[in-house]
Amino acid sequence: MAAKVHITTFGCQMNKLDSELVAGELLGDGFELAGLADAADVVVFNTCSVRQHAENRVLTCLGRLAKQKAQRPGLVAALVGCMAQRQGAELLLQFPALDIVCGPGELHRLSGLIKKVRAGASQQLAVTERLRARREVPAGLEELDVSRRTAKGSCKAQAYVRVMRGCDKFCSYCVVPSVRGREISRPLEHVVDEVRRLVEAGCIEITLLGQTVNSYCYSGDSREVSFAELLRKVGAIAALERLRFVTSYPIGFSEDIFRAMAEVPAVCNYLHLPAQSGSGRILAAMNRPYTVRQYLALIEQGRAIVPDLSLAGDFIVGFPGESEQDFEETVRLVRAVGYKNCFIFKYSPRPGTAAAKRLKDDVPAEVKRRRNNELLAVQEEISRELHRAFIGQTVEVLVEGPSKSARKGRADRRHQLTGRTRGDHIVVFDASGKADELTGKLVHVKIVDTSALTLFGELVAPA
Ligand code: 5AD
Ligand code: SF4
């Protein structure tokens, strides 16, 4: 009987994609996927190191492993992803119940390592040595993306496609460059071919992924391909309805990209452009080489070129040395931009980063918490206001499935579906009995009510 594998994914979209690709590879290698971890012969944790909180959640799972293995002899446990690369052999020592530790740059080896352990081998370590010196992607790793399963009709309506790996920006707080390696862009033809196959298999929305996606630059046979050109090439694929990309970096975001966003019909009017802070002093300490004025000028340019540009941001509060005045400047920036939504994080020192080495984590926890809540409240007010303007409008929605959040006071949550507009606004609407028919489809919804998080509407007609 085939061994069953269960993968638990923590962290960002890149990890979700890695898990999907690994699952596909394992299926091709004779494994089956288990719906529940309890029914699995192999459990895989795909981990995130970006904040301590993310690591703590994984550590809780690892703490339970020894007991689980005592109850289910033969269970194989693998920890993959960013924590694997960051902590490597230490994890194998600390958690003897762990069988495999495999970094994100070695995922193509995972299937073989699982087989080895199932055949009786002891603990296996696969992390990338001298990761920052690696200038090329091993063929096997690229092959994980290239050989992605895209049988006709097998794909969901939405998919992620990697355009580059790693990050070279070295923001002082960030662990990513040391666990994901240098920026390496994938060949244009690999990306275009992957999207084409996904679209042929039924995908209508593609999100291109990169830590700093607009830094995409592929040196082909004789010339360099920019991110704007990539957008145009991918956006030209017939039957692709929506093209998104995350996450953007405020430096190197050229006018060409905004032009491509405005001119290529598939490209959505959505931009996730983290500022991280509204204080010039803190931005400098974060090693983010732009000023608030430059950031605002970029937003202004985008809004002038891309109609209805919808913006999302990331902010870190409580970075070392952040004063009340620095924080007020962040609040001011959030108000000045008018983001659709913001992801707000409390600074978490990451071992090995420049900030953790050189700067004292001197903002008390309760101050971080208060600033976090204050900024959330400011953003909530802005989102509420922006959402109100949608009342009476009809929007195009890509239906994702049954809704978890329903309109207040409505008993018929079961009949509500959720999806997103082109600008990434969440829409919930009544569609009793139509979940199977509409999931993965584009529909038109007339907005009748709104909250800070959601637009509520009524189905008009399939688009
Ligand atoms: N502490 C808090 N937030 C962080 N981020 C990255 N590193 C840290 C850290 N050490 C946030 C940034 C980034 C997002 C993915 O996570 O805002 O954009
Ligand atoms: Fe981390 Fe900065 Fe790179 Fe983003 S751009 S992954 S925050 S180092």
GROMACS .gro file of C-alpha atoms and ligand atoms in nm:
model
  489
    1MET     CA    1   0.000   0.000   0.000
    2ALA     CA    2   0.125   0.349  -0.084
    3ALA     CA    3   0.249   0.558   0.208
    4LYS     CA    4   0.030   0.856   0.289
    5VAL     CA    5   0.183   1.202   0.336
    6HIS     CA    6   0.034   1.503   0.513
    7ILE     CA    7   0.186   1.849   0.471
    8THR     CA    8   0.121   2.135   0.715
    9THR     CA    9   0.218   2.473   0.573
   10PHE     CA   10   0.315   2.778   0.777
   11GLY     CA   11   0.400   3.122   0.642
   12CYS     CA   12   0.382   3.300   0.310
   13GLN     CA   13   0.258   3.225  -0.042
   14MET     CA   14   0.605   3.100  -0.141
   15ASN     CA   15   0.569   2.824   0.119
   16LYS     CA   16   0.219   2.739  -0.002
   17LEU     CA   17   0.358   2.701  -0.352
   18ASP     CA   18   0.654   2.492  -0.229
   19SER     CA   19   0.412   2.261  -0.045
   20GLU     CA   20   0.199   2.221  -0.356
   21LEU     CA   21   0.502   2.139  -0.571
   22VAL     CA   22   0.639   1.893  -0.316
   23ALA     CA   23   0.296   1.726  -0.290
   24GLY     CA   24   0.290   1.688  -0.669
   25GLU     CA   25   0.639   1.540  -0.672
   26LEU     CA   26   0.550   1.293  -0.395
   27LEU     CA   27   0.234   1.185  -0.580
   28GLY     CA   28   0.445   1.121  -0.889
   29ASP     CA   29   0.684   0.914  -0.676
   30GLY     CA   30   0.415   0.674  -0.559
   31PHE     CA   31   0.303   0.841  -0.236
   32GLU     CA   32  -0.058   0.932  -0.160
   33LEU     CA   33  -0.180   1.245   0.015
   34ALA     CA   34  -0.360   1.214   0.351
   35GLY     CA   35  -0.641   1.458   0.431
   36LEU     CA   36  -0.561   1.440   0.803
   37ALA     CA   37  -0.224   1.426   0.978
   38ASP     CA   38  -0.357   1.148   1.201
   39ALA     CA   39  -0.404   0.924   0.897
   40ALA     CA   40  -0.056   0.988   0.757
   41ASP     CA   41   0.255   0.769   0.748
   42VAL     CA   42   0.470   1.075   0.678
   43VAL     CA   43   0.412   1.422   0.825
   44VAL     CA   44   0.585   1.723   0.671
   45PHE     CA   45   0.598   2.067   0.833
   46ASN     CA   46   0.680   2.342   0.586
   47THR     CA   47   0.802   2.617   0.816
   48CYS     CA   48   0.848   2.995   0.836
   49SER     CA   49   1.116   3.190   1.025
   50VAL     CA   50   1.010   3.546   0.955
   51ARG     CA   51   0.894   3.610   1.312
   52GLN     CA   52   0.949   3.417   1.637
   53HIS     CA   53   0.574   3.362   1.664
   54ALA     CA   54   0.577   3.159   1.339
   55GLU     CA   55   0.862   2.944   1.472
   56ASN     CA   56   0.686   2.894   1.806
   57ARG     CA   57   0.384   2.744   1.633
   58VAL     CA   58   0.610   2.487   1.467
   59LEU     CA   59   0.796   2.417   1.791
   60THR     CA   60   0.462   2.331   1.955
   61CYS     CA   61   0.400   2.072   1.682
   62LEU     CA   62   0.749   1.930   1.725
   63GLY     CA   63   0.695   1.904   2.101
   64ARG     CA   64   0.409   1.660   2.036
   65LEU     CA   65   0.605   1.443   1.793
   66ALA     CA   66   0.775   1.202   2.037
   67LYS     CA   67   0.440   1.099   2.184
   68GLN     CA   68   0.284   1.060   1.839
   69LYS     CA   69   0.572   0.843   1.724
   70ALA     CA   70   0.542   0.625   2.034
   71GLN     CA   71   0.178   0.566   1.946
   72ARG     CA   72   0.239   0.519   1.574
   73PRO     CA   73   0.567   0.336   1.515
   74GLY     CA   74   0.697   0.391   1.163
   75LEU     CA   75   0.567   0.748   1.142
   76VAL     CA   76   0.820   0.963   0.956
   77ALA     CA   77   0.847   1.336   1.038
   78ALA     CA   78   1.013   1.596   0.816
   79LEU     CA   79   1.069   1.964   0.884
   80VAL     CA   80   1.128   2.164   0.566
   81GLY     CA   81   1.142   2.532   0.468
   82CYS     CA   82   1.299   2.837   0.628
   83MET     CA   83   1.340   2.704   0.985
   84ALA     CA   84   1.519   2.400   0.844
   85GLN     CA   85   1.772   2.618   0.665
   86ARG     CA   86   1.810   2.853   0.964
   87GLN     CA   87   1.860   2.593   1.237
   88GLY     CA   88   1.965   2.281   1.047
   89ALA     CA   89   2.135   2.011   1.254
   90GLU     CA   90   2.039   2.181   1.583
   91LEU     CA   91   1.679   2.079   1.522
   92LEU     CA   92   1.775   1.715   1.474
   93LEU     CA   93   1.960   1.724   1.807
   94GLN     CA   94   1.686   1.907   1.990
   95PHE     CA   95   1.407   1.687   1.853
   96PRO     CA   96   1.524   1.325   1.822
   97ALA     CA   97   1.176   1.234   1.694
   98LEU     CA   98   1.241   1.441   1.382
   99ASP     CA   99   1.369   1.228   1.091
  100ILE     CA  100   1.440   1.484   0.821
  101VAL     CA  101   1.542   1.851   0.812
  102CYS     CA  102   1.538   1.991   0.458
  103GLY     CA  103   1.592   2.355   0.354
  104PRO     CA  104   1.391   2.533   0.084
  105GLY     CA  105   1.685   2.506  -0.157
  106GLU     CA  106   1.692   2.125  -0.125
  107LEU     CA  107   1.324   2.038  -0.159
  108HIS     CA  108   1.385   1.832  -0.472
  109ARG     CA  109   1.567   1.583  -0.249
  110LEU     CA  110   1.281   1.540  -0.002
  111SER     CA  111   1.110   1.246  -0.170
  112GLY     CA  112   1.438   1.049  -0.179
  113LEU     CA  113   1.510   1.133   0.185
  114ILE     CA  114   1.166   1.012   0.295
  115LYS     CA  115   1.222   0.684   0.110
  116LYS     CA  116   1.562   0.647   0.272
  117VAL     CA  117   1.422   0.694   0.622
  118ARG     CA  118   1.134   0.456   0.551
  119ALA     CA  119   1.395   0.201   0.447
  120GLY     CA  120   1.560   0.234   0.789
  121ALA     CA  121   1.814   0.517   0.757
  122SER     CA  122   1.879   0.745   1.055
  123GLN     CA  123   1.816   1.121   1.073
  124GLN     CA  124   1.875   1.304   0.742
  125LEU     CA  125   1.996   1.662   0.701
  126ALA     CA  126   1.967   1.854   0.371
  127VAL     CA  127   2.050   2.221   0.402
  128THR     CA  128   2.232   2.440   0.152
  129GLU     CA  129   2.595   2.501   0.247
  130ARG     CA  130   2.728   2.852   0.174
  131LEU     CA  131   2.380   2.948   0.059
  132ARG     CA  132   2.467   3.311  -0.026
  133ALA     CA  133   2.745   3.188  -0.255
  134ARG     CA  134   2.500   2.987  -0.463
  135ARG     CA  135   2.460   3.175  -0.791
  136GLU     CA  136   2.267   2.912  -0.977
  137VAL     CA  137   1.962   2.709  -0.899
  138PRO     CA  138   2.025   2.333  -0.898
  139ALA     CA  139   1.852   2.170  -1.195
  140GLY     CA  140   1.647   1.945  -0.968
  141LEU     CA  141   1.505   2.240  -0.776
  142GLU     CA  142   1.397   2.425  -1.090
  143GLU     CA  143   1.256   2.097  -1.216
  144LEU     CA  144   1.011   2.094  -0.920
  145ASP     CA  145   0.844   2.403  -1.072
  146VAL     CA  146   0.890   2.297  -1.434
  147SER     CA  147   0.741   1.951  -1.384
  148ARG     CA  148   0.439   2.082  -1.195
  149ARG     CA  149   0.128   1.868  -1.245
  150THR     CA  150  -0.111   2.043  -1.480
  151ALA     CA  151  -0.333   1.771  -1.619
  152LYS     CA  152  -0.630   1.915  -1.807
  153GLY     CA  153  -0.914   2.011  -1.573
  154SER     CA  154  -0.702   1.920  -1.268
  155CYS     CA  155  -0.613   2.276  -1.171
  156LYS     CA  156  -0.807   2.512  -0.951
  157ALA     CA  157  -0.904   2.855  -1.082
  158GLN     CA  158  -0.616   3.023  -0.898
  159ALA     CA  159  -0.247   2.939  -0.889
  160TYR     CA  160   0.085   3.080  -0.774
  161VAL     CA  161   0.383   3.081  -1.007
  162ARG     CA  162   0.734   3.160  -0.887
  163VAL     CA  163   0.928   3.408  -1.097
  164MET     CA  164   1.235   3.441  -0.876
  165ARG     CA  165   1.396   3.293  -0.569
  166GLY     CA  166   1.574   3.461  -0.279
  167CYS     CA  167   1.633   3.824  -0.184
  168ASP     CA  168   1.934   4.056  -0.209
  169LYS     CA  169   1.790   4.356  -0.027
  170PHE     CA  170   1.903   4.278   0.329
  171CYS     CA  171   1.652   4.478   0.525
  172SER     CA  172   1.817   4.478   0.866
  173TYR     CA  173   1.533   4.292   1.043
  174CYS     CA  174   1.476   4.022   0.784
  175VAL     CA  175   1.583   3.659   0.793
  176VAL     CA  176   1.483   3.586   0.431
  177PRO     CA  177   1.817   3.659   0.256
  178SER     CA  178   1.994   3.417   0.490
  179VAL     CA  179   1.746   3.131   0.447
  180ARG     CA  180   1.634   3.169   0.085
  181GLY     CA  181   1.965   3.281  -0.068
  182ARG     CA  182   2.044   3.531  -0.341
  183GLU     CA  183   1.797   3.668  -0.591
  184ILE     CA  184   1.786   3.441  -0.894
  185SER     CA  185   1.522   3.503  -1.162
  186ARG     CA  186   1.369   3.207  -1.343
  187PRO     CA  187   1.401   3.189  -1.721
  188LEU     CA  188   1.123   3.381  -1.895
  189GLU     CA  189   1.030   3.080  -2.104
  190HIS     CA  190   0.991   2.860  -1.796
  191VAL     CA  191   0.751   3.107  -1.635
  192VAL     CA  192   0.549   3.165  -1.954
  193ASP     CA  193   0.529   2.794  -2.024
  194GLU     CA  194   0.418   2.713  -1.669
  195VAL     CA  195   0.143   2.976  -1.681
  196ARG     CA  196   0.030   2.856  -2.024
  197ARG     CA  197  -0.001   2.499  -1.899
  198LEU     CA  198  -0.189   2.610  -1.587
  199VAL     CA  199  -0.430   2.814  -1.798
  200GLU     CA  200  -0.486   2.520  -2.034
  201ALA     CA  201  -0.562   2.310  -1.726
  202GLY     CA  202  -0.836   2.551  -1.615
  203CYS     CA  203  -0.663   2.828  -1.420
  204ILE     CA  204  -0.795   3.180  -1.475
  205GLU     CA  205  -0.599   3.375  -1.213
  206ILE     CA  206  -0.223   3.360  -1.173
  207THR     CA  207  -0.023   3.530  -0.900
  208LEU     CA  208   0.345   3.572  -0.982
  209LEU     CA  209   0.562   3.530  -0.673
  210GLY     CA  210   0.892   3.680  -0.567
  211GLN     CA  211   1.022   3.831  -0.241
  212THR     CA  212   1.085   4.149  -0.438
  213VAL     CA  213   0.899   4.053  -0.751
  214ASN     CA  214   0.962   4.375  -0.945
  215SER     CA  215   1.339   4.306  -0.921
  216TYR     CA  216   1.282   4.023  -1.170
  217CYS     CA  217   1.559   4.041  -1.427
  218TYR     CA  218   1.647   3.745  -1.642
  219SER     CA  219   1.954   3.749  -1.861
  220GLY     CA  220   1.851   3.541  -2.157
  221ASP     CA  221   2.061   3.450  -2.458
  222SER     CA  222   2.148   3.802  -2.558
  223ARG     CA  223   1.952   4.049  -2.346
  224GLU     CA  224   1.787   4.118  -2.014
  225VAL     CA  225   1.416   4.062  -1.958
  226SER     CA  226   1.258   4.305  -1.710
  227PHE     CA  227   0.957   4.252  -1.486
  228ALA     CA  228   0.746   4.483  -1.707
  229GLU     CA  229   0.827   4.265  -2.007
  230LEU     CA  230   0.746   3.951  -1.811
  231LEU     CA  231   0.406   4.098  -1.720
  232ARG     CA  232   0.336   4.172  -2.087
  233LYS     CA  233   0.444   3.825  -2.201
  234VAL     CA  234   0.244   3.640  -1.935
  235GLY     CA  235  -0.050   3.879  -1.968
  236ALA     CA  236  -0.074   3.798  -2.339
  237ILE     CA  237  -0.167   3.435  -2.271
  238ALA     CA  238  -0.518   3.389  -2.404
  239ALA     CA  239  -0.785   3.283  -2.152
  240LEU     CA  240  -0.585   3.417  -1.856
  241GLU     CA  241  -0.839   3.648  -1.693
  242ARG     CA  242  -0.638   3.784  -1.402
  243LEU     CA  243  -0.269   3.836  -1.343
  244ARG     CA  244  -0.140   3.947  -1.002
  245PHE     CA  245   0.207   3.974  -0.851
  246VAL     CA  246   0.348   3.993  -0.496
  247THR     CA  247   0.547   4.131  -0.318
  248SER     CA  248   0.684   4.455  -0.462
  249TYR     CA  249   0.981   4.654  -0.338
  250PRO     CA  250   0.970   5.035  -0.357
  251ILE     CA  251   1.309   5.062  -0.529
  252GLY     CA  252   1.334   4.966  -0.895
  253PHE     CA  253   0.960   4.989  -0.946
  254SER     CA  254   0.972   5.151  -1.289
  255GLU     CA  255   0.710   5.349  -1.477
  256ASP     CA  256   0.719   5.064  -1.732
  257ILE     CA  257   0.560   4.834  -1.474
  258PHE     CA  258   0.274   5.076  -1.409
  259ARG     CA  259   0.229   5.111  -1.787
  260ALA     CA  260   0.209   4.734  -1.824
  261MET     CA  261  -0.044   4.723  -1.539
  262ALA     CA  262  -0.258   4.982  -1.713
  263GLU     CA  263  -0.226   4.844  -2.065
  264VAL     CA  264  -0.241   4.467  -2.024
  265PRO     CA  265  -0.607   4.378  -1.964
  266ALA     CA  266  -0.532   4.070  -1.753
  267VAL     CA  267  -0.312   4.256  -1.502
  268CYS     CA  268  -0.514   4.348  -1.194
  269ASN     CA  269  -0.524   4.697  -1.043
  270TYR     CA  270  -0.367   4.572  -0.721
  271LEU     CA  271  -0.027   4.649  -0.573
  272HIS     CA  272   0.119   4.514  -0.249
  273LEU     CA  273   0.396   4.761  -0.178
  274PRO     CA  274   0.530   4.740   0.180
  275ALA     CA  275   0.662   5.067   0.322
  276GLN     CA  276   0.750   4.910   0.664
  277SER     CA  277   0.770   5.252   0.837
  278GLY     CA  278   0.672   5.614   0.782
  279SER     CA  279   0.980   5.749   0.959
  280GLY     CA  280   1.286   5.828   0.750
  281ARG     CA  281   1.510   5.759   1.048
  282ILE     CA  282   1.362   5.413   1.102
  283LEU     CA  283   1.366   5.334   0.729
  284ALA     CA  284   1.740   5.408   0.729
  285ALA     CA  285   1.790   5.183   1.034
  286MET     CA  286   1.590   4.914   0.853
  287ASN     CA  287   1.822   4.948   0.553
  288ARG     CA  288   1.529   5.036   0.330
  289PRO     CA  289   1.698   5.282   0.092
  290TYR     CA  290   1.412   5.522   0.012
  291THR     CA  291   1.254   5.821   0.178
  292VAL     CA  292   0.888   5.862   0.268
  293ARG     CA  293   0.867   6.132   0.003
  294GLN     CA  294   1.002   5.895  -0.265
  295TYR     CA  295   0.758   5.627  -0.157
  296LEU     CA  296   0.466   5.868  -0.180
  297ALA     CA  297   0.583   5.991  -0.521
  298LEU     CA  298   0.585   5.632  -0.644
  299ILE     CA  299   0.228   5.580  -0.521
  300GLU     CA  300   0.125   5.903  -0.689
  301GLN     CA  301   0.279   5.793  -1.017
  302GLY     CA  302   0.103   5.457  -0.992
  303ARG     CA  303  -0.231   5.619  -0.926
  304ALA     CA  304  -0.185   5.853  -1.221
  305ILE     CA  305  -0.114   5.564  -1.459
  306VAL     CA  306  -0.322   5.270  -1.327
  307PRO     CA  307  -0.695   5.341  -1.298
  308ASP     CA  308  -0.839   5.258  -0.952
  309LEU     CA  309  -0.510   5.131  -0.820
  310SER     CA  310  -0.577   4.936  -0.501
  311LEU     CA  311  -0.289   4.931  -0.253
  312ALA     CA  312  -0.187   4.701   0.031
  313GLY     CA  313   0.100   4.765   0.271
  314ASP     CA  314   0.316   4.600   0.536
  315PHE     CA  315   0.436   4.785   0.846
  316ILE     CA  316   0.656   4.684   1.135
  317VAL     CA  317   0.589   4.860   1.466
  318GLY     CA  318   0.831   4.870   1.758
  319PHE     CA  319   1.150   4.848   1.550
  320PRO     CA  320   1.453   4.926   1.775
  321GLY     CA  321   1.467   5.295   1.855
  322GLU     CA  322   1.115   5.369   1.726
  323SER     CA  323   0.996   5.673   1.922
  324GLU     CA  324   0.640   5.796   1.963
  325GLN     CA  325   0.718   6.055   1.696
  326ASP     CA  326   0.847   5.791   1.452
  327PHE     CA  327   0.530   5.594   1.509
  328GLU     CA  328   0.317   5.905   1.448
  329GLU     CA  329   0.494   5.943   1.114
  330THR     CA  330   0.392   5.588   1.027
  331VAL     CA  331   0.031   5.670   1.116
  332ARG     CA  332   0.057   5.975   0.893
  333LEU     CA  333   0.188   5.770   0.602
  334VAL     CA  334  -0.090   5.513   0.641
  335ARG     CA  335  -0.345   5.795   0.630
  336ALA     CA  336  -0.175   5.967   0.337
  337VAL     CA  337  -0.170   5.654   0.119
  338GLY     CA  338  -0.517   5.521   0.197
  339TYR     CA  339  -0.434   5.151   0.166
  340LYS     CA  340  -0.706   4.897   0.096
  341ASN     CA  341  -0.554   4.695   0.380
  342CYS     CA  342  -0.230   4.673   0.575
  343PHE     CA  343  -0.047   4.385   0.734
  344ILE     CA  344   0.095   4.513   1.061
  345PHE     CA  345   0.363   4.327   1.254
  346LYS     CA  346   0.536   4.376   1.587
  347TYR     CA  347   0.912   4.375   1.547
  348SER     CA  348   1.058   4.035   1.625
  349PRO     CA  349   1.439   4.012   1.648
  350ARG     CA  350   1.568   3.736   1.420
  351PRO     CA  351   1.899   3.574   1.512
  352GLY     CA  352   2.175   3.652   1.265
  353THR     CA  353   2.014   3.963   1.116
  354ALA     CA  354   2.190   4.300   1.128
  355ALA     CA  355   1.920   4.450   1.352
  356ALA     CA  356   1.938   4.164   1.602
  357LYS     CA  357   2.317   4.186   1.612
  358ARG     CA  358   2.351   4.563   1.638
  359LEU     CA  359   2.031   4.707   1.782
  360LYS     CA  360   1.870   4.651   2.118
  361ASP     CA  361   1.507   4.538   2.102
  362ASP     CA  362   1.423   4.837   2.322
  363VAL     CA  363   1.054   4.902   2.255
  364PRO     CA  364   0.864   4.732   2.539
  365ALA     CA  365   0.617   4.459   2.444
  366GLU     CA  366   0.317   4.659   2.568
  367VAL     CA  367   0.421   4.960   2.359
  368LYS     CA  368   0.453   4.737   2.051
  369ARG     CA  369   0.109   4.597   2.123
  370ARG     CA  370  -0.046   4.942   2.166
  371ARG     CA  371   0.111   5.076   1.846
  372ASN     CA  372  -0.001   4.765   1.661
  373ASN     CA  373  -0.359   4.813   1.781
  374GLU     CA  374  -0.355   5.185   1.710
  375LEU     CA  375  -0.232   5.138   1.357
  376LEU     CA  376  -0.486   4.861   1.299
  377ALA     CA  377  -0.762   5.094   1.417
  378VAL     CA  378  -0.643   5.370   1.182
  379GLN     CA  379  -0.636   5.126   0.891
  380GLU     CA  380  -0.979   4.991   0.984
  381GLU     CA  381  -1.124   5.341   0.966
  382ILE     CA  382  -0.966   5.392   0.623
  383SER     CA  383  -1.082   5.054   0.490
  384ARG     CA  384  -1.435   5.119   0.616
  385GLU     CA  385  -1.439   5.454   0.438
  386LEU     CA  386  -1.297   5.316   0.109
  387HIS     CA  387  -1.544   5.029   0.117
  388ARG     CA  388  -1.845   5.257   0.160
  389ALA     CA  389  -1.777   5.406  -0.181
  390PHE     CA  390  -1.853   5.063  -0.335
  391ILE     CA  391  -2.220   5.068  -0.234
  392GLY     CA  392  -2.435   5.056  -0.546
  393GLN     CA  393  -2.143   4.950  -0.771
  394THR     CA  394  -2.133   4.620  -0.959
  395VAL     CA  395  -1.797   4.445  -0.935
  396GLU     CA  396  -1.640   4.140  -1.100
  397VAL     CA  397  -1.569   3.867  -0.845
  398LEU     CA  398  -1.367   3.548  -0.879
  399VAL     CA  399  -1.556   3.308  -0.651
  400GLU     CA  400  -1.332   3.121  -0.407
  401GLY     CA  401  -1.596   2.915  -0.219
  402PRO     CA  402  -1.825   2.919   0.084
  403SER     CA  403  -1.778   3.217   0.312
  404LYS     CA  404  -1.660   3.195   0.671
  405SER     CA  405  -1.750   3.554   0.753
  406ALA     CA  406  -2.113   3.637   0.694
  407ARG     CA  407  -2.306   3.956   0.721
  408LYS     CA  408  -2.403   4.043   1.076
  409GLY     CA  409  -2.739   3.911   1.184
  410ARG     CA  410  -2.779   3.678   0.890
  411ALA     CA  411  -2.866   3.321   0.969
  412ASP     CA  412  -2.797   3.194   0.619
  413ARG     CA  413  -2.416   3.185   0.635
  414ARG     CA  414  -2.420   2.843   0.472
  415HIS     CA  415  -2.553   2.997   0.156
  416GLN     CA  416  -2.295   3.268   0.127
  417LEU     CA  417  -1.999   3.257  -0.107
  418THR     CA  418  -1.682   3.462  -0.098
  419GLY     CA  419  -1.442   3.586  -0.362
  420ARG     CA  420  -1.227   3.881  -0.459
  421THR     CA  421  -1.251   4.177  -0.693
  422ARG     CA  422  -0.972   4.263  -0.934
  423GLY     CA  423  -0.850   4.513  -0.674
  424ASP     CA  424  -0.837   4.228  -0.417
  425HIS     CA  425  -1.138   4.343  -0.213
  426ILE     CA  426  -1.315   4.056  -0.036
  427VAL     CA  427  -1.678   4.016  -0.142
  428VAL     CA  428  -1.943   3.800   0.029
  429PHE     CA  429  -2.275   3.736  -0.143
  430ASP     CA  430  -2.584   3.517  -0.120
  431ALA     CA  431  -2.594   3.223  -0.359
  432SER     CA  432  -2.789   2.946  -0.196
  433GLY     CA  433  -2.727   2.609  -0.358
  434LYS     CA  434  -2.483   2.747  -0.612
  435ALA     CA  435  -2.151   2.686  -0.437
  436ASP     CA  436  -2.039   2.406  -0.670
  437GLU     CA  437  -2.160   2.578  -0.982
  438LEU     CA  438  -1.997   2.916  -0.909
  439THR     CA  439  -1.672   2.831  -0.728
  440GLY     CA  440  -1.379   2.916  -0.954
  441LYS     CA  441  -1.597   3.129  -1.183
  442LEU     CA  442  -1.618   3.501  -1.249
  443VAL     CA  443  -1.948   3.657  -1.151
  444HIS     CA  444  -2.086   4.007  -1.118
  445VAL     CA  445  -2.201   4.122  -0.776
  446LYS     CA  446  -2.383   4.441  -0.684
  447ILE     CA  447  -2.255   4.579  -0.354
  448VAL     CA  448  -2.529   4.663  -0.105
  449ASP     CA  449  -2.349   4.680   0.229
  450THR     CA  450  -1.991   4.705   0.356
  451SER     CA  451  -1.773   4.663   0.665
  452ALA     CA  452  -1.406   4.734   0.730
  453LEU     CA  453  -1.306   4.391   0.601
  454THR     CA  454  -1.572   4.297   0.349
  455LEU     CA  455  -1.804   4.411   0.072
  456PHE     CA  456  -2.147   4.241   0.084
  457GLY     CA  457  -2.354   4.209  -0.230
  458GLU     CA  458  -2.608   4.039  -0.449
  459LEU     CA  459  -2.536   3.820  -0.747
  460VAL     CA  460  -2.614   3.996  -1.072
  461ALA     CA  461  -2.519   3.747  -1.342
  462PRO     CA  462  -2.225   3.527  -1.436
  463ALA     CA  463  -1.970   3.739  -1.620
  4645AD     N1  464   0.974   4.129   1.265
  4645AD     C1  465   0.848   4.168   1.232
  4645AD     N2  466   0.801   4.166   1.107
  4645AD     C2  467   0.883   4.125   1.010
  4645AD     N3  468   0.866   4.114   0.876
  4645AD     C3  469   0.979   4.066   0.822
  4645AD     N4  470   1.071   4.045   0.918
  4645AD     C4  471   1.015   4.081   1.036
  4645AD     C5  472   1.060   4.085   1.170
  4645AD     N5  473   1.184   4.047   1.203
  4645AD     C6  474   0.743   4.155   0.809
  4645AD     C7  475   0.767   4.261   0.702
  4645AD     C8  476   0.752   4.186   0.575
  4645AD     C9  477   0.652   4.080   0.612
  4645AD    C10  478   0.647   3.962   0.524
  4645AD     O1  479   0.689   4.042   0.742
  4645AD     O2  480   0.666   4.359   0.715
  4645AD     O3  481   0.705   4.268   0.469
  465SF4    FE1  482   1.308   4.062   0.376
  465SF4    FE2  483   1.348   4.310   0.286
  465SF4    FE3  484   1.397   4.100   0.123
  465SF4    FE4  485   1.144   4.163   0.190
  465SF4     S1  486   1.288   4.294   0.072
  465SF4     S2  487   1.237   3.956   0.192
  465SF4     S3  488   1.162   4.236   0.399
  465SF4     S4  489   1.508   4.149   0.312
   0.00000   0.00000   0.00000
